[in-house]
XYZ file of C-alpha atoms in Angstrom:
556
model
C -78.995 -32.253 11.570
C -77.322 -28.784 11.889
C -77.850 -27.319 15.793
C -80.167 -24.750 16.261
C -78.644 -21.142 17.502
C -80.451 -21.316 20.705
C -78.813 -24.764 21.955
C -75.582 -24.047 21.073
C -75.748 -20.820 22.975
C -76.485 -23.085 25.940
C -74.099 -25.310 25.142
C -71.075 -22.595 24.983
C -72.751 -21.061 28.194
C -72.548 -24.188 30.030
C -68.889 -24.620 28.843
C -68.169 -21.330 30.479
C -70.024 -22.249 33.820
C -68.061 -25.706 34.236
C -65.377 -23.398 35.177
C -66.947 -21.318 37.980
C -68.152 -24.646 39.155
C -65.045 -25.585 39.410
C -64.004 -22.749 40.990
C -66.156 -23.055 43.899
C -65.189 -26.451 44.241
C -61.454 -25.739 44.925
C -62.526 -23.319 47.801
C -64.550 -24.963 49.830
C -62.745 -28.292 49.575
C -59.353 -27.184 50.284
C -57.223 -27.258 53.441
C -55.245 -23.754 53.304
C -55.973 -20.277 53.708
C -53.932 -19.437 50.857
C -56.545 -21.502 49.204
C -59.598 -21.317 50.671
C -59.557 -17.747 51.918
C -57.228 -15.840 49.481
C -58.252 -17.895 46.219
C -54.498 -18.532 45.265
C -55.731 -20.922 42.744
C -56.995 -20.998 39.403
C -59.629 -23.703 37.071
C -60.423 -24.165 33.854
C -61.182 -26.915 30.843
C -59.517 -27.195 27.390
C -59.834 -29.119 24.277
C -58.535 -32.261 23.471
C -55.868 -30.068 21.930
C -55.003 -28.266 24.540
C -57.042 -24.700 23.583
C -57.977 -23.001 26.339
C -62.147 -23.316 26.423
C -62.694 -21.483 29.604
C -61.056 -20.292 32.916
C -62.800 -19.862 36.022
C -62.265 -16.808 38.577
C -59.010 -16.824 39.965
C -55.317 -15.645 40.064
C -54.648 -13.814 36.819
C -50.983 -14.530 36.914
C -52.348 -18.367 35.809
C -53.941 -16.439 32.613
C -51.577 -19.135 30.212
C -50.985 -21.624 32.882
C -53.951 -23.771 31.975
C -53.525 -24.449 28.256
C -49.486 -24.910 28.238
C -49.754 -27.293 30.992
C -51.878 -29.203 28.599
C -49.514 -28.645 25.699
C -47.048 -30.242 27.438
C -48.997 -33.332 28.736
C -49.630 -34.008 24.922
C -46.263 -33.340 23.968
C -44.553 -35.824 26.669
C -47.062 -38.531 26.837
C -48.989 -38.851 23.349
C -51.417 -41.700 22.866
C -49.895 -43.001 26.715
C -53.221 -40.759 27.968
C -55.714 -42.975 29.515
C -59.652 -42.676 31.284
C -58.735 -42.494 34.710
C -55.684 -40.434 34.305
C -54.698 -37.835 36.743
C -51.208 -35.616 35.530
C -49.172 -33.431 38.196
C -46.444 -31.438 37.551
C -45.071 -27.667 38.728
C -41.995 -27.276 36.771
C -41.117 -23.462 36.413
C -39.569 -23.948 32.700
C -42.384 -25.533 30.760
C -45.905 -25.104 30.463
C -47.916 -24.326 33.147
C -44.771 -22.217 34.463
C -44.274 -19.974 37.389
C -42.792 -21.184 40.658
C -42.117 -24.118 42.816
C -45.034 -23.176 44.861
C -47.673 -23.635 41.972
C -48.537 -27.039 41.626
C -50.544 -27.967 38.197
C -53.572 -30.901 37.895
C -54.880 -31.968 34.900
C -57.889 -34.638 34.161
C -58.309 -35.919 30.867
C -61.810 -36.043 29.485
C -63.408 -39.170 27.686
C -66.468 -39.373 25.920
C -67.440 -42.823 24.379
C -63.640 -43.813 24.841
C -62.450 -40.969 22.476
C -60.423 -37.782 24.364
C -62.330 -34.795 24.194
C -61.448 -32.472 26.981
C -59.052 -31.279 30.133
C -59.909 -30.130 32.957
C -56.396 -27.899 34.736
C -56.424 -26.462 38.144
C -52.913 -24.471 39.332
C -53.035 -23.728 43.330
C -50.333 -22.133 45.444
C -49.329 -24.981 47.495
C -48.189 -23.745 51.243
C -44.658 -25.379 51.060
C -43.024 -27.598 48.472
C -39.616 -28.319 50.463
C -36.585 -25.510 49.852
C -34.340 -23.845 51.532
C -36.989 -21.816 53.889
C -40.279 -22.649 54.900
C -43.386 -21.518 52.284
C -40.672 -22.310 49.177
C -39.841 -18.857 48.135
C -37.085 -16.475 49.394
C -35.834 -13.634 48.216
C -31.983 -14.643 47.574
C -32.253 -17.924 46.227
C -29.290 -18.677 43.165
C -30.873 -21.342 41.593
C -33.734 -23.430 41.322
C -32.752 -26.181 43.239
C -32.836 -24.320 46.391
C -36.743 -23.307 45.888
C -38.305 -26.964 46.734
C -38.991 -30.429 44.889
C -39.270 -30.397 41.335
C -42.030 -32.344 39.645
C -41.636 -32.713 35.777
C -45.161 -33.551 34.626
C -46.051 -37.179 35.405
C -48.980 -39.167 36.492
C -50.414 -38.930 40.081
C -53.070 -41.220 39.046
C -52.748 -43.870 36.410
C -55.902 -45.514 35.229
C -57.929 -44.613 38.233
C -54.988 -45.753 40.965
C -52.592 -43.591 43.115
C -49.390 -43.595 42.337
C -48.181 -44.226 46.190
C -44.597 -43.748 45.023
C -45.278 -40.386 43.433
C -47.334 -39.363 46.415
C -44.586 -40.253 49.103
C -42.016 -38.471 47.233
C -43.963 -35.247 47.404
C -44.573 -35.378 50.935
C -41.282 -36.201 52.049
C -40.217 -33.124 50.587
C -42.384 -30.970 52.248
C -42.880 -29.168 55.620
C -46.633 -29.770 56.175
C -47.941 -32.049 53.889
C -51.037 -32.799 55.347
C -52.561 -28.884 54.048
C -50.545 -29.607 50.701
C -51.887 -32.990 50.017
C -55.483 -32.128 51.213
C -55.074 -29.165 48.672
C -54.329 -31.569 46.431
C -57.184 -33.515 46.220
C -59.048 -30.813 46.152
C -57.660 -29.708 43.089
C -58.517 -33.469 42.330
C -61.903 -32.962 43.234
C -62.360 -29.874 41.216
C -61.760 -31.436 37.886
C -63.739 -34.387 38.712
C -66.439 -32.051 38.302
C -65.656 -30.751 35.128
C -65.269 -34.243 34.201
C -68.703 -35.093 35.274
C -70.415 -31.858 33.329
C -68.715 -32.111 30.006
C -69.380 -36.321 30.050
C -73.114 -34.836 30.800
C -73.231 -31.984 28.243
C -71.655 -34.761 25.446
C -74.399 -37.116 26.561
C -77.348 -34.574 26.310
C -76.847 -32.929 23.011
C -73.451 -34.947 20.861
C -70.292 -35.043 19.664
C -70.767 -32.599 16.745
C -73.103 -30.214 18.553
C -70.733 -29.690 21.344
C -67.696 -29.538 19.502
C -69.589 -26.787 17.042
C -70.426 -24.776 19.781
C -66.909 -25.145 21.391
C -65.275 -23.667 18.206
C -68.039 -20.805 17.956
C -67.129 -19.991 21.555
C -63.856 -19.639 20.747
C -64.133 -17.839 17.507
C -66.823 -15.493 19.592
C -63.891 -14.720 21.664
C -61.567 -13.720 18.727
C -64.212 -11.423 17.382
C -65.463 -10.118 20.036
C -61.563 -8.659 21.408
C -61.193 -7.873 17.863
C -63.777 -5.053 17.392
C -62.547 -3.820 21.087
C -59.376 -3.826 19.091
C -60.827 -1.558 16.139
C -61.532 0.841 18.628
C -57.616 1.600 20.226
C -55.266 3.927 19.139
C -53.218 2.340 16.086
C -49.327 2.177 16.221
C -46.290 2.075 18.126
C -45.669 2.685 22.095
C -42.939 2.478 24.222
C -42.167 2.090 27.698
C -39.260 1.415 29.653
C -38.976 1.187 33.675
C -36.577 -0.193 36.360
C -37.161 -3.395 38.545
C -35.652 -2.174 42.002
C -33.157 -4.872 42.396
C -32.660 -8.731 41.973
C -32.841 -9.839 45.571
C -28.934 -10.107 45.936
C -27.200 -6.788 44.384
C -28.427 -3.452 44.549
C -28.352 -3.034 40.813
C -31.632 -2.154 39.274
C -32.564 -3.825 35.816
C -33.773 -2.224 32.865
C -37.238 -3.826 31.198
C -38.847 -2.012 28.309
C -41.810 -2.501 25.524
C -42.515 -2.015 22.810
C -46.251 -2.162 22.044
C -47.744 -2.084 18.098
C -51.247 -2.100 17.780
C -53.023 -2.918 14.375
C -56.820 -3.310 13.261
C -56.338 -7.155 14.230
C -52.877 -7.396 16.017
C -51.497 -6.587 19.689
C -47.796 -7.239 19.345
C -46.000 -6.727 22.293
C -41.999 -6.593 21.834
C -39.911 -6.746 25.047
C -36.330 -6.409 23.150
C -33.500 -5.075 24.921
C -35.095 -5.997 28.871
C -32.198 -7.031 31.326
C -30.832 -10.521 31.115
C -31.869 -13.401 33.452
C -30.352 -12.512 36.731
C -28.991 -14.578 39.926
C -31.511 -13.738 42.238
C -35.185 -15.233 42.334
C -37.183 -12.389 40.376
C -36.490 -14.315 37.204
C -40.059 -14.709 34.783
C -40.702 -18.069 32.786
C -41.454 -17.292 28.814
C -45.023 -18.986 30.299
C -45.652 -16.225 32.985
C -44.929 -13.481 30.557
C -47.684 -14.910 27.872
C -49.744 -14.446 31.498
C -48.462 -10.831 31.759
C -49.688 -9.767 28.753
C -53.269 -11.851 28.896
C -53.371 -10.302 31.533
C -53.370 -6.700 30.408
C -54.652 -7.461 26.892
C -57.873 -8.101 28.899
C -58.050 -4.673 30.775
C -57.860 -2.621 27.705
C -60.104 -4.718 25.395
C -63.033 -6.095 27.075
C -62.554 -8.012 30.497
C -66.227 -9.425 30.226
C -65.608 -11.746 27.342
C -64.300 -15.288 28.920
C -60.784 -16.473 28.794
C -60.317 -18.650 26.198
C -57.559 -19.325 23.378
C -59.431 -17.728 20.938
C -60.017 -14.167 23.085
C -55.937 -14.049 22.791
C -55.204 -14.712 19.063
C -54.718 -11.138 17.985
C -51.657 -11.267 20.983
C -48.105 -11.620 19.662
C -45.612 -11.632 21.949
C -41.149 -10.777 21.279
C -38.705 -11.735 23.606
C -35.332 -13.009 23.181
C -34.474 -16.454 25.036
C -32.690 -16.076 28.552
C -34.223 -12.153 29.508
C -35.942 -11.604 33.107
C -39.014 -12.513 31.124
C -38.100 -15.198 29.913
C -35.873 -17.095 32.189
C -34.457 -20.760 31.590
C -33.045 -23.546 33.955
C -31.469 -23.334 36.529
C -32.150 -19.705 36.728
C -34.385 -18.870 40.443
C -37.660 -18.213 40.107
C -39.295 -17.886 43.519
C -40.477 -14.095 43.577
C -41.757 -14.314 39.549
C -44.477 -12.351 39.981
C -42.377 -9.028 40.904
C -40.966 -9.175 37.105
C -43.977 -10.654 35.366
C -45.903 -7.627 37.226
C -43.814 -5.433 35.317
C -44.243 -6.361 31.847
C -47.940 -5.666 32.873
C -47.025 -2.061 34.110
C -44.807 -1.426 31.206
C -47.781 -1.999 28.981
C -49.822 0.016 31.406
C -47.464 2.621 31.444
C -47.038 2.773 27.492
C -51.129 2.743 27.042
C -52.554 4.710 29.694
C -52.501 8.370 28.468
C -54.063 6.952 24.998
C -56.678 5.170 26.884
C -57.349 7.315 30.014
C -60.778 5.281 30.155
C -59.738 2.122 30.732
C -56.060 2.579 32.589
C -54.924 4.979 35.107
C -51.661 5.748 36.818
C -49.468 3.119 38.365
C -50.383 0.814 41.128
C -48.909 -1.181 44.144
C -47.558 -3.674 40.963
C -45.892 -6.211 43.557
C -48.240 -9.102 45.217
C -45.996 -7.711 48.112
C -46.353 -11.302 49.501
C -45.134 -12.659 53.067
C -44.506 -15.791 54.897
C -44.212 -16.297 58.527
C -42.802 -19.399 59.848
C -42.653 -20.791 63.446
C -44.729 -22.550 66.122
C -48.172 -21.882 67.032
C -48.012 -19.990 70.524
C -50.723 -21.887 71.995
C -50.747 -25.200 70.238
C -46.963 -25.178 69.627
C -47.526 -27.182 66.584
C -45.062 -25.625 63.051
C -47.174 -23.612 61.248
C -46.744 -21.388 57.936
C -48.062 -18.346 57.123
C -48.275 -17.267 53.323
C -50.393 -14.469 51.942
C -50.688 -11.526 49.647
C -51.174 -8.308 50.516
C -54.022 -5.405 49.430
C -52.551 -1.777 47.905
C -53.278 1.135 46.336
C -54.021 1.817 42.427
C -53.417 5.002 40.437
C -55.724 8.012 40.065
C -57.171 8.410 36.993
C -59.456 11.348 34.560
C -61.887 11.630 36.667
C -61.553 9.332 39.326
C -59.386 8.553 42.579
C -57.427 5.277 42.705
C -59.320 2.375 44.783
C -57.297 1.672 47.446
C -56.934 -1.352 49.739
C -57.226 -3.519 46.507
C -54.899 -6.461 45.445
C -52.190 -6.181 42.941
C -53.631 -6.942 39.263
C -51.458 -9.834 39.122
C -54.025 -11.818 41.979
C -57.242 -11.263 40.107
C -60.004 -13.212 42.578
C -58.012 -13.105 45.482
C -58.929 -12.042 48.908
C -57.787 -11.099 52.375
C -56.942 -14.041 54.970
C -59.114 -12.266 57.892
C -57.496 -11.322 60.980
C -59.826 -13.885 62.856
C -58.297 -16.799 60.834
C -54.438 -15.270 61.012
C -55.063 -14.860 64.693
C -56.212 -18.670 65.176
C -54.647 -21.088 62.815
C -50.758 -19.004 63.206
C -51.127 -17.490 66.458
C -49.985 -13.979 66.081
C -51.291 -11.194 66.734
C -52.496 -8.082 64.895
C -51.771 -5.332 66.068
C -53.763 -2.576 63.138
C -54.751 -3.314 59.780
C -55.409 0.160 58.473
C -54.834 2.559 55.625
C -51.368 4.642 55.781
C -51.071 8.104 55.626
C -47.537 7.736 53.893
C -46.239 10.508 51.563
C -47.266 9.678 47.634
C -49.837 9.744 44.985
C -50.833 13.522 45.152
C -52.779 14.749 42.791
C -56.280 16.224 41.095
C -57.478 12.986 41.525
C -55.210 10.945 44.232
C -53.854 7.311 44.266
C -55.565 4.960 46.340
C -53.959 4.582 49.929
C -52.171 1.289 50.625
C -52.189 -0.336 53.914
C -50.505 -0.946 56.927
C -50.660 -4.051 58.797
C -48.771 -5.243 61.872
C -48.061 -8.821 63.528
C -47.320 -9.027 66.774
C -44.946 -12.365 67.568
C -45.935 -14.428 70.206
C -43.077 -16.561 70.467
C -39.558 -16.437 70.107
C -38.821 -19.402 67.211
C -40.309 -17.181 64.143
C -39.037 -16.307 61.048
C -40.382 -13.643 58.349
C -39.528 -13.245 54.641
C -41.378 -10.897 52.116
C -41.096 -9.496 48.654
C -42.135 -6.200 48.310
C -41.455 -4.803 44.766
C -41.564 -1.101 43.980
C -39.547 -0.330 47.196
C -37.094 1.664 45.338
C -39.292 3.197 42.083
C -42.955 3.958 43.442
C -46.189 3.741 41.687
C -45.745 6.437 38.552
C -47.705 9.339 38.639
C -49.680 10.812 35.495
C -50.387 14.217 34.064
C -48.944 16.381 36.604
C -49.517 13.412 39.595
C -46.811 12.583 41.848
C -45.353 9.027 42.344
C -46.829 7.461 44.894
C -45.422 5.833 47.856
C -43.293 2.480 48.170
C -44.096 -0.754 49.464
C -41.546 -2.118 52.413
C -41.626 -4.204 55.749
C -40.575 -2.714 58.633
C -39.339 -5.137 61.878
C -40.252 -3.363 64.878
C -37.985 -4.835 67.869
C -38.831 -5.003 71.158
C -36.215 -2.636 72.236
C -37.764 0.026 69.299
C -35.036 -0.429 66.677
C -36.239 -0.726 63.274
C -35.090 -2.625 60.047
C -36.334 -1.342 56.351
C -36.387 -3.945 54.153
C -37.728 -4.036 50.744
C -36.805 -7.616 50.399
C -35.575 -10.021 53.671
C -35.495 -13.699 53.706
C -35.743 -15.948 57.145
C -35.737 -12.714 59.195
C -35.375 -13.986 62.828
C -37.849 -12.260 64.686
C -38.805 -12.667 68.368
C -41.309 -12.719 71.270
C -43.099 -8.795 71.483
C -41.550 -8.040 67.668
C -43.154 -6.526 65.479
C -43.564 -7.350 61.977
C -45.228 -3.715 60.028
C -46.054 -4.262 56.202
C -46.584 -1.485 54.449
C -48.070 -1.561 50.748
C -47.915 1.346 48.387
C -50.626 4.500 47.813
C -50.864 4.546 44.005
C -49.657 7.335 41.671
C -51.570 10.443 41.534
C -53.132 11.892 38.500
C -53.158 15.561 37.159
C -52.085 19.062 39.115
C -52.559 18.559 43.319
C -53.268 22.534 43.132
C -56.568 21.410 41.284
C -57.941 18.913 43.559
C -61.501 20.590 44.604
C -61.692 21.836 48.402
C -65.013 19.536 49.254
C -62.206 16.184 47.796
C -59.562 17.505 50.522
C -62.140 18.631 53.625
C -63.260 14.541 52.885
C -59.893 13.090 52.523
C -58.653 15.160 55.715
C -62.176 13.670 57.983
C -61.387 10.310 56.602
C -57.618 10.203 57.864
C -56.145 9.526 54.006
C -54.318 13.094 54.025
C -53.019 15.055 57.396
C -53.265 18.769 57.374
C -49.830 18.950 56.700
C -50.050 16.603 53.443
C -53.024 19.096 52.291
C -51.372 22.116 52.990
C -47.349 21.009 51.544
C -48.865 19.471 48.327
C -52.566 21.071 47.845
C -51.843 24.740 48.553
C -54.175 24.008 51.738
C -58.105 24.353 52.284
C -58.773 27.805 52.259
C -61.445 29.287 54.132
């Protein structure tokens, strides 16, 4: 009998919400703030192929992480793929790519003993072994000195734990009891999709639910391509700077070149810098993410991730580029390079589609860890987290400020109550800036500044903070806006700059200042309206001095 309209639209509907359920899942079983509080995770469920059917809320970086992770599964183990099955795996290189840090879980799906599903989650993992506590650093050489290395394998087989697997994991890493418990939550999470799409096969069948699968997916495809109808047709270019690998002071060149047809996006990235020796180096994986990732923003972010929403996307990049890095090449701090082939994209769109994109942003996830003992427990403890910035003005509009990176998606502050308790610093001010940058008719948003206070004398600090040398890009007249950087306060008042700083010793009364960027500014600062200024000057995001140096002042 051929499915009625109405059921399949339930069907595809509750394909979509097996994902969010997942999502939820994740965050309130978990063991980590990096979990838990910032959502440094994403879920979703594929095909027995390996398309992408739908992707929870979460980190946007993981945009391609799900489906290639199951590409490779297939590829490696075949018909060896069994009910019960759990696969793990984080390698950098393949699918499911991006660092160390990200470990992958996928669930196979049964249904009357044939496969019809996956269910992926991809969660930053607090430490995975390395060279410094938290796993990334900022002047790694090569990828053996980021943590273990798990090539996809099985954590469960048939239903049992692979003990051996297990023990190799955690004797590899600095707290695995927050790792492993963040493990089985990821466990846990696909055991739920497991349990919906087992019910949605049982309810309505084989053929109805694979019909409405493929209609969900071809809804996807046609729905990006009218959004795609509607953009300016041809080619645009962009080209940029990345401050700095981490161990020179030589900047790299990126550039894009972006050709849009009635039903193509084609994004070329010919001629960016080669893979480099320091840890900013991009997997081929993370820069399919990249461009997801934007693709979204400029056709229609409301239509649901799936492999069929990205088929107009074509993607050129020579083997062995910053995008596209290959072993043993670092990759640690990705997300600094795969940030920019957003932002080049950004950059080459936003004056044709001044509705939809604005001036530059923060770009970097500007993320920290802080390492030590707990001042009143004494127990080791590591701190990871992301920080909140400002975006780009736009026509019409100021940039929103004291928002996360686009590369973080659903992710949100760890709150000062939880920093305070479970790593026993203190914070000092968490507050926006008043930093020179992002002046214009319609200003960047501010970033932030936020300041731990050290407690005791054993910790150490590192931080990427991208965009420390090339701010934010202004548009139309706007001026750049200001640069992210950390800033170690010493107890005798000295200062240290740093725009990238690896196992920074830092001591009892330090204190460690992060500072995250104001976005560009858009259009003439002459033409900002007097009522704009008199507000920004009560509300402490411009001083007197800013208004009167850049604005011409507020008149009478």
């Amino acid at each position: 009998m051929k499915t009625d309209p109405y059921t399949l639209e339930i069907i595809k509907n509750a394909l979509v919400a097996i994902g969010d359920e997942m999502f939820q899942t994740m965050a309130r079983t978990s063991m980590s703030p990096i979990i838990y509080e910032a959502l440094d995770f994403s879920v979703g469920i594929t095909d027995a192929r390996g398309e992408l059917i739908a992707q929870g809320q979460g980190t946007t970086v993981l945009l391609a992480m799900i489906d290639s992770f199951v590409h490779d599964i297939l590829e490696k183990f075949g018909n060896a793929i069994r009910p019960g099955d759990v696969f793990i795996g984080n390698d950098p290189y393949r699918g499911g790519g991006t660092h160390l840090s990200d470990f992958g879980l996928a669930t196979p799906i049964f249904h009357d003993d044939t496969l019809v599903a996956f269910a992926v989650n991809k969660a930053h993992w607090l430490d995975v072994g390395g060279a410094v506590p938290g796993s990334f650093s900022t002047n790694a050489t090569e990828i053996f000195q980021e943590g273990i290395q798990m090539p996809i394998c099985k954590i469960i087989d048939q239903g049992v734990l692979r003990q051996d697997i297990l023990d190799i994991i955690i004797a590899n890493i600095r707290v695995p009891q927050e790792s492993v418990g963040d493990m089985w939550a990821g466990v846990a999470a696909n055991g739920v999709a497991e349990r919906r799409v087992r019910e949605l096969f049982d309810k309505y069948g084989h053929e109805a639910v694979l019909t409405a699968k493929e209609e969900l997916l071809d809804y996807g495809e046609a729905m990006v391509k009218h959004e795609l109808a509607g953009l300016p047709k041809g080619e645009f270019f962009a080209e940029d700077l990345i401050d700095d690998d981490g161990l020179g002071d030589t900047p790299l060149k990126v550039m894009v070149k972006i050709t849009i047809t009635d039903d193509k996006f084609v994004a070329d990235f010919t001629g960016s810098a080669p893979q480099t020796m320091g840890p900013i180096n991009n997997s081929r994986t993370g820069l399919t993410s990249a461009v997801r990732l934007i693709f979204k923003a400029i056709t229609n972010p409301q239509v649901p991730a799936n492999s069929g929403s990205f088929r107009p996307i074509e993607i050129v990049c020579p083997d062995r580029t910053v995008f596209t890095a290959e072993r043993p090449a670092p990759v640690s701090t990705y997300w600094e390079t795969l940030m920019y082939a957003v932002d080049l994209i950004w950059r080459a769109l936003a004056p044709h589609v001044p509705e939809r994109l604005g001036a530059g942003h923060m770009l970097s996830v500007c993320s920290v860890v802080f390492a030590g003992s707990h001042a009143d427990t004494g127990k080791s403890t590591i701190l990871v987290q992301p920080l909140v910035g400002g975006w780009g003005g736009g026509d019409g509009r100021d940039g929103q400020s004291g928002q996360f990176a686009a590369a973080d998606g659903e992710t949100y502050n760890v709150p000062i109550e939880i920093t305070e308790a479970r790593y026993g610093v203190l914070v000092d001010q968490y507050a926006f800036h008043t930093e020179d940058g992002g002046h214009g008719e319609h200003r960047g948003g501010k970033g932030v500044v936020l300041d731990y206070r050290m407690r005791t004398d054993d910790f150490a600090v590192t931080g990427s903070f991208g965009r420390f040398k090339y701010p934010a890009w202004g548009m139309a007249g706007g001026s750049d806006g200001s640069p992210n950087h950390l800033d170690i306060i010493r107890a005798d008042g000295s200062h240290e700059v740093h725009g990238k700083v690896t196992g920074a010793k830092v001591a009892k009364g330090d204190v460690v200042r992060m500072i995250t960027a104001t976005g560009g500014g858009w259009g003439d600062p002459k033409r900002r309206c007097k009522a704009a200024l008199r507000e920004d000057l009560r509300n402490g995001f411009l001083t007197a001095e800013q208004i009167e140096r850049h604005y011409g002042g507020l008149g009478d």
